[in-house]
Amino acid sequence: MEWQEKWDVVVVGSGAGGLVAAITAAYNGQKVLLVEKSDVFGGSSALSGGGLWIPNNHVSKKAGLQDSEEEALTYMEDVIEDKGPASTHERKVAYIKNGSKMVSFLENLGMQWIAAPLYPDYYPERPGGKIGRSIEGDVFDLRELGEYESLLRKGLMEMPFPLYSGRVYSVPRTFTSMKDFTNVSGMLFSGIKYKLQGKHATSIGQGLVSRLIKMALLQGVTIRLSAPLKDLIIENDEIIGVEIEQDDVPHFIETKAVILAGGGFERNEELRRKYHNIGSEWSSASIGNQGDMLLIAQKHNLDTALLDEAWWGPTAINDDGSPSFLVYERSLPHTIIVDQEGNRYFNEAESYVDAGRAMLDQQEKAKKAIPSWMIMESRHRNRYLFGSMMPRMVPKKLLNSGWLKRADSIEDLAKICGIDVEGLRKTIDRFNTFVDNGKDEDYKRGDSAYDNYYGDPAYTNPNLGHINKPPFYAVKVYPGDLGTKGGIVADEHGQALRDGKPITGLYATGNCSASVMGKVYPGPGSTLGPTTVFGYISANHIKSTMFEEAEVETI
């Protein structure tokens, strides 16, 4: 093999997991190259809410959370029912023990953390469940990146002001209470202050990866964009190098270790059809996530798992074809989601992964759940934000395009949408009795603190409101996602496995790997949490096995 260059560690992918892995490896004394397929950095992490679910971290505990490693493990063992190779007891222990260490490590290098003390775990009533385990990065001034500012991945729609994912619950309810109005106004005025100061302020996912980029550069990490991984070079179950592409030319790099932290395969039409039986157009993830890591892993017969899973979530497809991932909209009062026969079939306010999976299960069962319909009553439209629509706004453009349906009766709305009229009428009548009693007898909507988080506290049940006051509205809903969650199986050290045994020097984290969370989403930040923590674990394992004696911890 004729090598063009040599590095201690090559990290593939510039999302949060890849950046944390690169920062850690560089801090540990390794010469680190980070390669990114795209011509911008940040991956799907830059498009995310920016939260990390890290149990027992000092930031949340300082904000009032009472937590412990034992409680966190109890919770993860209880809610993660999948017992596959990615969700082993050892992987969960490694995640819990190293998460809090990673938070402190990054803080010492310049990360500024903010707690989300009101944000519940997604199953807070289960053993070990808590409220307030999520953290996020503080607002970041992009000017600190210099020339890298223009290389940040941006979404289709930018927020008009920086915000915190741990306070975003107030945004859709801005005009319903003085508390919510004050909360949003505070974030808005902070945004105005930043502008007057000449700052290029950003937050959530973009803010997180931007600060991590700065930290990586300060640690001496070399970042190379437009450099896709083409192959791994493995000899005798040991990584010896990688092939990347530069300027459309193969480029061979000798290295002792590789940390794969690229995206999943959610944007690859062929792979989506093969493993999920749906298309790729409903995904909210980065368009560059074409399954490169999975295809390379399969070429080398690496172990894989959870290929039929994703970070699912109900999604509306905007009139321009872009996806709109529905988080809070479906939790608020005066709305339900039904299939084409007019039947409710899940708790609309439950975690988006569970809700998206419910849509797929219903489609497999009844064949009439894709698309489903989100039915909204006038009070929902008048009180709350929906996507980019302000309260009381009903843009003619959306009505004319057919994206938003409107009618003065449930029966007419059903006919316009092609929903079974009698089925929808019966469902709404039954749902209204639940509102009367304050209890969803079918799907327990509003029983969980997580449901209530995105609800309206002005209501007896924050998630239930009558659907009987015209006009009525409807929007098509599809089972979208934030990315796939299946891929390379890694052990508790982050090592990629083949036939259950590690490939020396090869590691995997993030959406190119099979998630430690199995088939569920335990709490806010359960994508960014694992990718960053196992990136941190991987880099430290490289140091301990290649440069020092390994240290193994148990719980």
Coordinates of C-alpha atoms in Angstrom, one line a residue, residues 152-538:
L152 CA -21.6 25.6 9.2
R153 CA -24.5 23.5 8.0
K154 CA -27.8 25.4 8.0
G155 CA -31.4 24.2 7.9
L156 CA -34.1 25.2 5.5
M157 CA -35.6 27.6 8.0
E158 CA -33.5 29.6 10.5
M159 CA -34.9 30.7 13.9
P160 CA -35.3 34.5 14.1
F161 CA -33.6 34.5 17.5
P162 CA -31.5 32.1 19.6
L163 CA -33.4 29.9 21.9
Y164 CA -33.0 27.0 24.3
S165 CA -34.5 23.5 23.7
G166 CA -35.2 23.3 27.4
R167 CA -37.5 26.4 27.1
V168 CA -39.0 25.8 23.7
Y169 CA -42.2 24.5 25.3
S170 CA -43.2 28.2 25.7
V171 CA -42.9 29.0 22.0
P172 CA -46.1 27.5 20.6
R173 CA -48.0 28.9 23.6
T174 CA -46.4 32.4 23.4
F175 CA -49.8 34.2 23.3
T176 CA -51.7 32.0 25.8
S177 CA -50.2 33.2 29.1
M178 CA -48.1 35.9 30.5
K179 CA -45.5 33.3 31.7
D180 CA -45.0 31.9 28.2
F181 CA -45.0 35.4 26.6
T182 CA -42.4 36.6 29.1
N183 CA -40.3 33.5 28.5
V184 CA -40.3 33.9 24.7
S185 CA -39.9 37.6 25.0
G186 CA -36.8 37.1 27.1
M187 CA -35.2 35.0 24.4
L188 CA -36.3 37.5 21.7
F189 CA -34.8 40.5 23.5
S190 CA -31.6 38.5 24.1
G191 CA -31.5 38.0 20.4
I192 CA -31.9 41.7 19.7
K193 CA -29.2 42.5 22.3
Y194 CA -26.8 40.1 20.5
K195 CA -27.5 41.8 17.2
L196 CA -26.9 45.3 18.6
Q197 CA -23.6 44.0 20.0
G198 CA -22.7 42.8 16.5
K199 CA -22.7 39.1 17.5
H200 CA -23.7 36.3 15.2
A201 CA -25.5 34.4 17.9
T202 CA -26.7 30.9 17.3
S203 CA -28.0 28.1 19.6
I204 CA -29.5 24.6 19.8
G205 CA -27.8 22.2 17.3
Q206 CA -25.9 24.8 15.4
G207 CA -24.7 26.4 18.6
L208 CA -23.5 23.1 20.0
V209 CA -21.5 22.0 16.9
S210 CA -20.1 25.5 16.4
R211 CA -18.6 25.6 19.8
L212 CA -17.3 22.0 19.4
I213 CA -15.6 23.0 16.1
K214 CA -13.9 25.9 17.9
M215 CA -12.7 23.5 20.6
A216 CA -11.5 21.0 18.1
L217 CA -9.4 23.6 16.3
L218 CA -8.0 24.8 19.6
Q219 CA -6.9 21.2 20.3
G220 CA -5.1 21.0 17.0
V221 CA -7.6 18.8 15.1
T222 CA -7.2 19.0 11.3
I223 CA -10.6 19.2 9.7
R224 CA -11.0 18.3 6.0
L225 CA -14.3 18.9 4.2
S226 CA -15.4 17.3 0.9
A227 CA -13.4 14.2 1.8
P228 CA -15.8 11.2 1.8
L229 CA -14.7 7.9 3.3
K230 CA -14.5 5.3 0.5
D231 CA -13.2 2.3 2.3
L232 CA -11.6 0.8 5.4
I233 CA -8.3 -1.0 5.1
I234 CA -8.2 -3.9 7.5
E235 CA -5.6 -6.6 7.8
N236 CA -5.8 -9.5 10.3
D237 CA -8.7 -8.0 12.1
E238 CA -6.8 -4.7 12.6
I239 CA -7.4 -1.3 11.0
I240 CA -4.3 -0.1 9.2
G241 CA -5.7 2.8 7.1
V242 CA -8.5 4.3 5.2
E243 CA -9.2 5.3 1.7
I244 CA -10.9 8.7 1.3
E245 CA -11.6 10.8 -1.8
Q246 CA -10.1 14.2 -2.4
D247 CA -10.9 16.2 -5.6
D248 CA -12.4 13.0 -7.1
V249 CA -9.1 11.2 -6.6
P250 CA -8.5 8.2 -4.2
H251 CA -6.3 9.1 -1.3
F252 CA -4.8 6.6 1.2
I253 CA -4.1 7.4 4.8
E254 CA -2.2 5.2 7.2
T255 CA -3.6 5.3 10.7
K256 CA -3.7 3.4 14.0
A257 CA -7.3 4.0 14.8
V258 CA -10.5 5.1 13.0
I259 CA -13.7 6.4 14.7
L260 CA -16.7 6.2 12.5
A261 CA -19.2 8.9 13.4
G262 CA -21.0 9.4 10.1
G263 CA -24.7 9.5 9.6
G264 CA -27.2 6.7 8.9
F265 CA -28.9 5.6 5.7
E266 CA -32.1 7.6 6.0
R267 CA -31.6 9.5 2.7
N268 CA -30.7 6.4 0.7
E269 CA -33.9 5.4 -1.2
E270 CA -32.8 1.8 -1.9
L271 CA -31.8 1.1 1.7
R272 CA -34.9 2.7 3.1
R273 CA -37.1 0.5 0.9
K274 CA -35.1 -2.6 1.9
Y275 CA -35.1 -2.1 5.6
H276 CA -38.1 0.1 6.4
N277 CA -40.4 -0.4 3.4
I278 CA -40.8 3.4 3.1
G279 CA -39.1 6.1 1.1
S280 CA -36.5 8.6 2.2
E281 CA -38.4 11.9 1.4
W282 CA -40.0 12.2 4.9
S283 CA -36.7 12.3 6.8
S284 CA -35.6 15.5 8.5
A285 CA -31.9 14.5 8.6
S286 CA -29.0 15.7 6.5
I287 CA -29.4 14.9 2.7
G288 CA -25.9 13.5 2.7
N289 CA -26.7 10.6 4.9
Q290 CA -26.7 8.0 2.2
G291 CA -25.6 5.0 4.2
D292 CA -21.9 5.1 3.3
M293 CA -20.8 3.7 6.6
L294 CA -23.4 0.9 6.4
L295 CA -22.3 -0.2 3.0
I296 CA -18.7 -0.2 3.9
A297 CA -19.5 -2.1 7.1
Q298 CA -21.4 -4.7 5.1
K299 CA -18.5 -5.0 2.6
H300 CA -16.2 -6.0 5.6
N301 CA -18.8 -8.2 7.2
L302 CA -19.0 -6.1 10.4
D303 CA -21.8 -6.9 12.8
T304 CA -24.9 -4.8 12.4
A305 CA -28.2 -4.5 14.3
L306 CA -31.4 -2.4 14.5
L307 CA -31.4 -1.8 10.7
D308 CA -35.2 -1.8 10.8
E309 CA -35.3 1.2 13.3
A310 CA -35.0 4.9 13.1
W311 CA -35.5 8.0 15.3
W312 CA -39.1 8.0 14.1
G313 CA -41.6 10.9 14.5
P314 CA -44.9 12.1 12.9
T315 CA -43.9 14.5 10.1
A316 CA -45.9 17.0 7.9
I317 CA -44.5 17.6 4.4
N318 CA -44.6 21.3 3.7
D319 CA -45.9 22.6 0.4
D320 CA -42.4 23.0 -0.9
G321 CA -41.6 19.3 -0.2
S322 CA -39.5 19.9 2.9
P323 CA -40.3 17.9 6.1
S324 CA -41.7 19.4 9.3
F325 CA -41.1 17.2 12.3
L326 CA -44.0 17.5 14.7
V327 CA -43.1 17.6 18.3
Y328 CA -45.3 20.0 20.2
E329 CA -48.2 20.5 17.7
R330 CA -49.8 17.1 18.3
S331 CA -49.6 17.4 22.1
L332 CA -51.6 20.6 22.5
P333 CA -55.4 20.5 23.1
H334 CA -58.0 20.6 20.4
T335 CA -56.3 18.1 18.1
I336 CA -56.1 14.4 17.3
I337 CA -54.4 12.2 14.7
V338 CA -56.4 9.6 12.8
D339 CA -55.9 7.1 10.1
Q340 CA -57.9 7.2 6.8
E341 CA -60.8 5.3 8.5
G342 CA -61.0 8.1 11.1
N343 CA -59.6 6.0 13.9
R344 CA -57.3 7.2 16.6
Y345 CA -54.6 4.6 17.2
F346 CA -52.0 6.1 19.6
N347 CA -51.4 8.7 22.3
E348 CA -50.7 11.8 20.1
A349 CA -48.6 13.4 22.9
E350 CA -46.2 10.4 23.5
S351 CA -42.6 10.5 22.5
Y352 CA -42.0 11.0 18.8
V353 CA -40.2 7.7 18.4
D354 CA -43.2 5.8 19.9
A355 CA -45.6 7.9 17.8
G356 CA -43.8 7.3 14.6
R357 CA -43.5 3.6 15.3
A358 CA -47.2 3.5 16.0
M359 CA -47.9 4.9 12.5
L360 CA -45.8 2.2 10.9
D361 CA -47.4 -0.5 13.0
Q362 CA -50.9 0.8 12.1
Q363 CA -50.0 0.9 8.4
E364 CA -48.8 -2.7 8.6
K365 CA -52.0 -3.7 10.4
A366 CA -54.7 -1.7 8.6
K367 CA -53.0 -0.4 5.5
K368 CA -54.6 3.0 5.9
A369 CA -52.3 5.0 8.2
I370 CA -49.9 6.5 5.7
P371 CA -50.7 9.3 5.4
S372 CA -52.7 9.9 8.6
W373 CA -54.4 13.2 9.3
M374 CA -53.9 15.6 12.1
I375 CA -57.3 17.1 12.8
M376 CA -57.3 20.6 14.5
E377 CA -60.2 22.6 15.8
S378 CA -60.4 26.4 15.6
R379 CA -59.1 26.9 19.1
H380 CA -55.9 25.0 18.3
R381 CA -55.4 27.3 15.3
N382 CA -56.3 30.4 17.2
R383 CA -54.1 29.8 20.3
Y384 CA -50.9 28.0 19.2
L385 CA -48.2 28.1 16.6
F386 CA -48.2 25.4 14.1
G387 CA -44.9 25.1 12.2
S388 CA -44.3 28.5 10.8
M389 CA -48.0 29.6 11.1
M390 CA -48.7 32.1 13.8
P391 CA -51.9 31.8 15.8
R392 CA -55.0 32.8 13.8
M393 CA -53.0 32.7 10.6
V394 CA -54.5 30.6 7.8
P395 CA -52.4 31.4 4.8
K396 CA -54.3 31.2 1.5
K397 CA -51.2 29.8 -0.1
L398 CA -51.5 26.7 2.1
L399 CA -55.2 26.3 1.5
N400 CA -54.9 26.7 -2.2
S401 CA -52.0 24.2 -2.4
G402 CA -54.1 21.7 -0.5
W403 CA -51.5 21.4 2.3
L404 CA -54.0 22.7 4.8
K405 CA -57.6 21.6 4.6
R406 CA -60.4 23.6 6.1
A407 CA -64.2 23.0 6.5
D408 CA -67.1 24.2 8.7
S409 CA -68.1 20.7 9.7
I410 CA -66.4 17.5 10.6
E411 CA -68.3 15.7 7.9
D412 CA -67.2 18.1 5.2
L413 CA -63.6 17.9 6.4
A414 CA -63.7 14.1 6.3
K415 CA -64.9 14.2 2.7
I416 CA -62.3 16.7 1.6
C417 CA -59.6 14.6 3.2
G418 CA -60.9 11.2 2.0
I419 CA -61.4 10.1 5.6
D420 CA -64.3 7.7 6.4
V421 CA -67.0 10.2 7.5
E422 CA -68.8 7.9 10.0
G423 CA -65.5 6.7 11.4
L424 CA -64.2 10.3 12.1
R425 CA -67.5 11.5 13.5
K426 CA -67.6 8.5 15.9
T427 CA -64.0 9.0 17.0
I428 CA -64.4 12.7 17.7
D429 CA -67.6 12.2 19.6
R430 CA -65.8 9.6 21.8
F431 CA -62.8 11.9 22.2
N432 CA -65.0 14.8 23.3
T433 CA -66.3 12.6 26.2
F434 CA -62.7 12.0 27.3
V435 CA -62.3 15.8 27.3
D436 CA -65.4 16.2 29.5
N437 CA -64.0 13.7 32.0
G438 CA -60.4 14.9 31.7
K439 CA -59.2 11.3 31.0
D440 CA -58.2 9.7 27.7
E441 CA -59.6 6.2 28.3
D442 CA -58.2 4.8 25.1
Y443 CA -54.5 5.9 25.0
K444 CA -53.9 7.8 28.3
R445 CA -53.0 11.0 26.6
G446 CA -52.1 13.5 29.3
D447 CA -51.3 11.0 32.0
S448 CA -47.5 11.4 31.8
A449 CA -45.5 14.4 32.8
Y450 CA -43.8 14.2 29.4
D451 CA -47.2 14.6 27.7
N452 CA -47.9 17.6 29.8
Y453 CA -44.6 19.3 29.0
Y454 CA -45.8 20.3 25.6
G455 CA -49.4 20.7 26.6
D456 CA -51.3 23.8 27.8
P457 CA -51.4 24.2 31.6
A458 CA -54.5 26.3 31.3
Y459 CA -56.5 23.1 30.7
T460 CA -57.6 20.6 33.3
N461 CA -55.8 18.0 31.3
P462 CA -53.1 19.9 29.5
N463 CA -53.3 17.7 26.4
L464 CA -57.1 17.4 25.9
G465 CA -59.5 19.9 24.3
H466 CA -62.8 19.6 22.6
I467 CA -63.1 19.3 18.9
N468 CA -66.5 20.8 18.2
K469 CA -66.1 24.5 17.3
P470 CA -65.7 25.3 13.6
P471 CA -63.8 25.8 11.4
F472 CA -61.9 22.6 11.4
Y473 CA -58.5 22.0 9.8
A474 CA -56.5 19.0 8.7
V475 CA -52.9 18.3 7.7
K476 CA -51.4 15.0 6.3
V477 CA -49.0 13.3 8.6
Y478 CA -46.3 10.8 7.7
P479 CA -43.9 8.6 9.7
G480 CA -40.7 10.7 9.3
D481 CA -37.5 10.5 11.3
L482 CA -34.5 12.4 12.6
G483 CA -32.2 9.7 11.2
T484 CA -31.8 5.9 11.3
K485 CA -30.6 4.3 14.5
G486 CA -29.3 1.0 13.2
G487 CA -25.9 0.1 11.9
I488 CA -22.5 -1.2 13.1
V489 CA -22.5 -3.0 16.5
A490 CA -20.0 -1.6 18.9
D491 CA -19.1 -2.9 22.4
E492 CA -18.9 -1.0 25.6
H493 CA -15.6 0.6 24.6
G494 CA -17.0 1.7 21.2
Q495 CA -15.1 -1.0 19.3
A496 CA -16.7 -2.1 16.1
L497 CA -17.4 -5.9 16.1
R498 CA -17.2 -8.7 13.6
D499 CA -18.5 -12.0 14.6
G500 CA -18.8 -10.6 18.1
K501 CA -15.1 -9.7 18.3
P502 CA -13.6 -6.3 18.0
I503 CA -11.6 -5.1 15.0
T504 CA -8.5 -3.6 16.6
G505 CA -8.4 0.2 16.1
L506 CA -11.9 0.5 14.6
Y507 CA -14.7 2.3 16.5
A508 CA -18.3 3.4 15.7
T509 CA -20.7 5.9 17.3
G510 CA -23.7 7.9 16.3
N511 CA -26.3 7.0 13.6
C512 CA -23.9 4.8 11.6
S513 CA -23.9 2.5 14.6
A514 CA -26.6 0.5 16.4
S515 CA -27.9 2.6 19.3
V516 CA -27.5 1.7 22.9
M517 CA -31.1 3.0 23.3
G518 CA -32.5 0.0 21.4
K519 CA -35.9 0.7 19.9
V520 CA -36.9 3.5 22.3
Y521 CA -36.1 7.2 23.1
P522 CA -35.5 7.4 26.9
G523 CA -35.3 11.2 27.1
P524 CA -34.6 14.5 25.4
G525 CA -31.2 14.3 23.7
S526 CA -31.1 10.5 23.3
T527 CA -29.4 10.8 19.9
L528 CA -26.8 13.4 20.7
G529 CA -26.2 11.9 24.2
P530 CA -25.0 8.5 22.9
T531 CA -23.0 9.8 19.9
T532 CA -21.0 12.2 22.0
V533 CA -20.5 9.8 25.0
F534 CA -19.4 6.9 22.9
G535 CA -17.2 9.2 20.8
Y536 CA -15.5 10.2 24.1
I537 CA -15.3 6.6 25.3
S538 CA -13.8 5.5 22.0

